[in-house]
C-alpha positions as CSV (number, residue, x, y, z in Angstrom):
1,X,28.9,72.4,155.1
2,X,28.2,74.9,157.9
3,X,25.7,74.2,160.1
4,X,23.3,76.6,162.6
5,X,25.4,77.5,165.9
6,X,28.7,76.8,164.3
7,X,31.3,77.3,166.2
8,X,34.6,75.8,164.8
9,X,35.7,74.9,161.1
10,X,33.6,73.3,158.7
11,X,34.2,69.3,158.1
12,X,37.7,68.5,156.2
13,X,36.8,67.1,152.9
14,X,40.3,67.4,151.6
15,X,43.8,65.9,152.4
16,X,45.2,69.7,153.0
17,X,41.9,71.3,155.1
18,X,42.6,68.2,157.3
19,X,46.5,69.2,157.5
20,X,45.3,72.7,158.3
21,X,43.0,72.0,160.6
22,X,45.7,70.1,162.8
23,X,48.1,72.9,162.6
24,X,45.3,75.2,163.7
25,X,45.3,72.8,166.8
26,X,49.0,73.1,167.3
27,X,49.0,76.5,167.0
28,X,46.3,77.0,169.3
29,X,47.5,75.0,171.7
30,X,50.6,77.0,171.7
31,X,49.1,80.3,172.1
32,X,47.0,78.3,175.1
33,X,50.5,77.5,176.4
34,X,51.8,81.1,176.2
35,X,48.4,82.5,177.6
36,X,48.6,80.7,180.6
37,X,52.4,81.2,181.9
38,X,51.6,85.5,180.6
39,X,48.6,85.2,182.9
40,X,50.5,83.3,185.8
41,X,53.3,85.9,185.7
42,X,50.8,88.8,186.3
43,X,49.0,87.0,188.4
44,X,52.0,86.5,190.6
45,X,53.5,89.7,190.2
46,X,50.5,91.4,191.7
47,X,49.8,89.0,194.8
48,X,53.4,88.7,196.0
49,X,55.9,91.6,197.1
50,X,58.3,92.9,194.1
51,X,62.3,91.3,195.4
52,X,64.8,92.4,193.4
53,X,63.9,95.2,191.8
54,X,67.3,97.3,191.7
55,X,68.9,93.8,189.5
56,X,71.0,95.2,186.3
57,X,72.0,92.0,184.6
58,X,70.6,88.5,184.6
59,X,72.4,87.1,181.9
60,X,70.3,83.3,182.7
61,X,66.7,85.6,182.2
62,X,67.8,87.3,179.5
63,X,69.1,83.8,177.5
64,X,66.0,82.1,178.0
65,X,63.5,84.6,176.7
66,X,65.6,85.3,173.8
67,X,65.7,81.9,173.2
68,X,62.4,80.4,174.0
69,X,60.4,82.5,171.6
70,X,62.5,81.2,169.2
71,X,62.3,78.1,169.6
72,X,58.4,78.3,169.8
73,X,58.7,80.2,166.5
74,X,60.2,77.4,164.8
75,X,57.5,74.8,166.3
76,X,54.9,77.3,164.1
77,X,57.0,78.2,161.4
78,X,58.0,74.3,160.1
79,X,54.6,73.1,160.1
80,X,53.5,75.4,157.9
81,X,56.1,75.4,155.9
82,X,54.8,72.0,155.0
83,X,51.5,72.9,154.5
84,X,52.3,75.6,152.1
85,X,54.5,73.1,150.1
86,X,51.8,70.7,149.7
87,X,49.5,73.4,148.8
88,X,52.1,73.9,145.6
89,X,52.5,70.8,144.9
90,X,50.9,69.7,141.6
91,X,51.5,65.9,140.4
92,X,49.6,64.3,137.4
93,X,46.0,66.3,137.7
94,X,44.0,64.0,136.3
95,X,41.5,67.0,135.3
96,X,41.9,70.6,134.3
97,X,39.2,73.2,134.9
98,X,39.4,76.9,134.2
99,X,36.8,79.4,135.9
100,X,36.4,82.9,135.2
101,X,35.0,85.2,137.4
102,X,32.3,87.5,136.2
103,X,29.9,90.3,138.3
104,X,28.1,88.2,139.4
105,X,28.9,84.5,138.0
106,X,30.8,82.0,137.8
107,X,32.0,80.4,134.3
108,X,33.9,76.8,134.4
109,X,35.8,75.7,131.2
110,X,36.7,71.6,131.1
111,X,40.1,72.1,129.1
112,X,40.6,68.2,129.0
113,X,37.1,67.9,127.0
114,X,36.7,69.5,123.7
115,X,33.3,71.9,124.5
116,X,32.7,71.4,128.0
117,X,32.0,74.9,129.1
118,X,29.0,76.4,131.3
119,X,27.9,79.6,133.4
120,X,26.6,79.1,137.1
121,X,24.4,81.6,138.7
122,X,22.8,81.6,141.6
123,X,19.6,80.1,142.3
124,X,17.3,83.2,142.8
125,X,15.0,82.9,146.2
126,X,11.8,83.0,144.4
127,X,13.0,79.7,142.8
128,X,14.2,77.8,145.2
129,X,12.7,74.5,145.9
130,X,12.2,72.4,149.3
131,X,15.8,71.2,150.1
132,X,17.8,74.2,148.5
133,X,19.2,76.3,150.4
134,X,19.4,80.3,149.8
135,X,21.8,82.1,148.5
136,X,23.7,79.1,147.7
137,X,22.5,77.5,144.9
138,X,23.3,77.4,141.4
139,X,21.5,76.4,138.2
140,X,24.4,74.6,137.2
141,X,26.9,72.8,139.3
142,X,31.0,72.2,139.1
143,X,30.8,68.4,138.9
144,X,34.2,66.5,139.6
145,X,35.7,63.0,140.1
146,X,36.0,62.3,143.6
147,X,39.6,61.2,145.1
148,X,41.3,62.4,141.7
149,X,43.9,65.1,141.8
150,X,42.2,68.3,140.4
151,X,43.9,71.4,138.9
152,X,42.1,74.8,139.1
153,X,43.2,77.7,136.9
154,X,41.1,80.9,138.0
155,X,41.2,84.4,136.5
156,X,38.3,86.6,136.1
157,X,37.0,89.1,133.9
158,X,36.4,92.5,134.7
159,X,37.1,92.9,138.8
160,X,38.9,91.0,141.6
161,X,37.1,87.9,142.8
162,X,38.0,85.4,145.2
163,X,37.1,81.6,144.2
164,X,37.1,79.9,147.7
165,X,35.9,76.6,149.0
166,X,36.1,76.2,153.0
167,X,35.6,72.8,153.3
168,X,38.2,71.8,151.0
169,X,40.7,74.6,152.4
170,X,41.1,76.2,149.0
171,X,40.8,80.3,148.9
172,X,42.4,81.5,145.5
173,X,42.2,85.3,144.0
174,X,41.0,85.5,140.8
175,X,42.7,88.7,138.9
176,X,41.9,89.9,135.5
177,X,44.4,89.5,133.0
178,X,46.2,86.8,135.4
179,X,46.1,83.4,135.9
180,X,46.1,81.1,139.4
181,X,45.9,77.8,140.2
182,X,45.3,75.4,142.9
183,X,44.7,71.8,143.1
184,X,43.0,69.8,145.4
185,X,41.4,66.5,146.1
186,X,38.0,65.6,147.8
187,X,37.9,62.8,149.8
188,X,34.7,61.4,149.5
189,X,31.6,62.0,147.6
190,X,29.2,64.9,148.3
191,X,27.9,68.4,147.5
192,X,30.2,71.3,148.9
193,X,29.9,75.3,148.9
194,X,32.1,77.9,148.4
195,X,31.5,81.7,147.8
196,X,33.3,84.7,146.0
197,X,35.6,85.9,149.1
198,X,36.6,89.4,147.4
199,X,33.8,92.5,147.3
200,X,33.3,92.7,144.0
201,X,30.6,95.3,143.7
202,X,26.6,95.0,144.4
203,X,26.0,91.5,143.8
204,X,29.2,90.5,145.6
205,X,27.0,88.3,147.6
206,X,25.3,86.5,145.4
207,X,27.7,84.5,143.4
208,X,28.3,81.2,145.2
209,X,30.2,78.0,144.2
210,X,28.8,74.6,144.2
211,X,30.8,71.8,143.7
212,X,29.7,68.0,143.7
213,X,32.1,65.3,144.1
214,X,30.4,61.7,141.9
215,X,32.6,58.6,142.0
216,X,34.6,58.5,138.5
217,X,31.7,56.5,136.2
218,X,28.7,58.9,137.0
219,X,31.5,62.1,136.5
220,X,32.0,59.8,132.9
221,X,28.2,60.0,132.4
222,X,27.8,63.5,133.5
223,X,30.3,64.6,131.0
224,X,29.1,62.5,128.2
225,X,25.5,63.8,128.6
226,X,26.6,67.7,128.4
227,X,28.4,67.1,125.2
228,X,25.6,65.3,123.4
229,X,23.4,68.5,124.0
């Protein structure tokens, strides 16, 4: 999660927010690239005396900035590409959930269990105890298998929300009356937090996510526990 003083992205904890965060790089280190030779060309422009200033046609100029930027497009353009096809990509989800979006909840449906539904609220501050941390806890938690293929169906409502998780690169709209899905996989075991990323009135800010990624037996347990209540 986000720590004080942060200054870059939050920890990978999926397959895809560690494919984005290397085309980040790439495209960063592009822009760096570009930066430089813009700056060295002014630079030079401005410390040297102007020759050629009465030239017409350069037909050798004109090819290689026409065909530079293109080429530099294409070195941004394929990556992604990928990226956006793996984000698509759905194979064999070993769980289903459906949330809903609510002013100012969250609601998570199990679809592979039979009566495996809850709300999650936030935590108010007055309740809180040592080790929470404000405005981002929940009473009740999104619990999932970790390193299993999971397929999210989001919709809300009444309003736009926004169901997003940053440390698993996942940022999906949820529209009344519609139906999106992601899927992702965590990569190892943990608690991760996500917010509503859409203003959805007053309380926009107080309806975070939490999701906690158990190896496969305790998820077993977790599940078998909430429908025996």
């Amino acid at each position: 999660m986000a720590h004080p003083s942060q200054f870059g992205f939050q920890d990978a904890a999926s397959p895809i927010m560690e494919e984005l965060l290397h085309f980040h790089d790439h495209a960063l280190m592009i822009v760096f690239l570009i930066s430089a030779l813009v700056l060295y060309t002014i630079t030079l422009m401005m410390t040297t005396a102007l020759t050629h200033t009465n030239t017409m046609d350069a037909q050798a100029v004109e090819m290689i900035w026409t065909i530079l930027p293109a080429i530099i497009l294409i070195m941004i353009a394929l990556p992604s590409l990928r990226i956006l096809y793996l984000m698509d990509e759905i194979n064999n989800p070993h769980l289903t959930i459906k949330t809903l979006g609510h002013q100012w909840y969250w609601s998570y449906e199990y679809t592979d269990y039979e009566d495996l539904t809850f709300d999650s609220y936030m935590v108010p501050t007055q309740d809180l105890t040592p080790g929470m941390f404000r405005l981002l806890e929940v009473d009740n938690r999104m619990v999932i298998p970790m390193e299993s293929p999971i397929r999210m169906l989001i919709s809300a409502e009444d309003v736009l929300h926004s169901w997003a998780m940053p440390t698993l690169g996942i940022k999906t709209d949820a529209i009344p009356g519609r139906l999106n899905q992601t899927t992702f996989i965590t990569s190892y075991p943990g608690l991760f937090y996500g917010q509503c990323s859409e203003i959805c009135g007053s309380n926009h800010s107080f309806m975070p996510i939490v999701m906690e990624a158990v190896p496969l037996k305790t998820f077993e347990n977790w599940s078998t526990t909430l429908l025996s209540l």
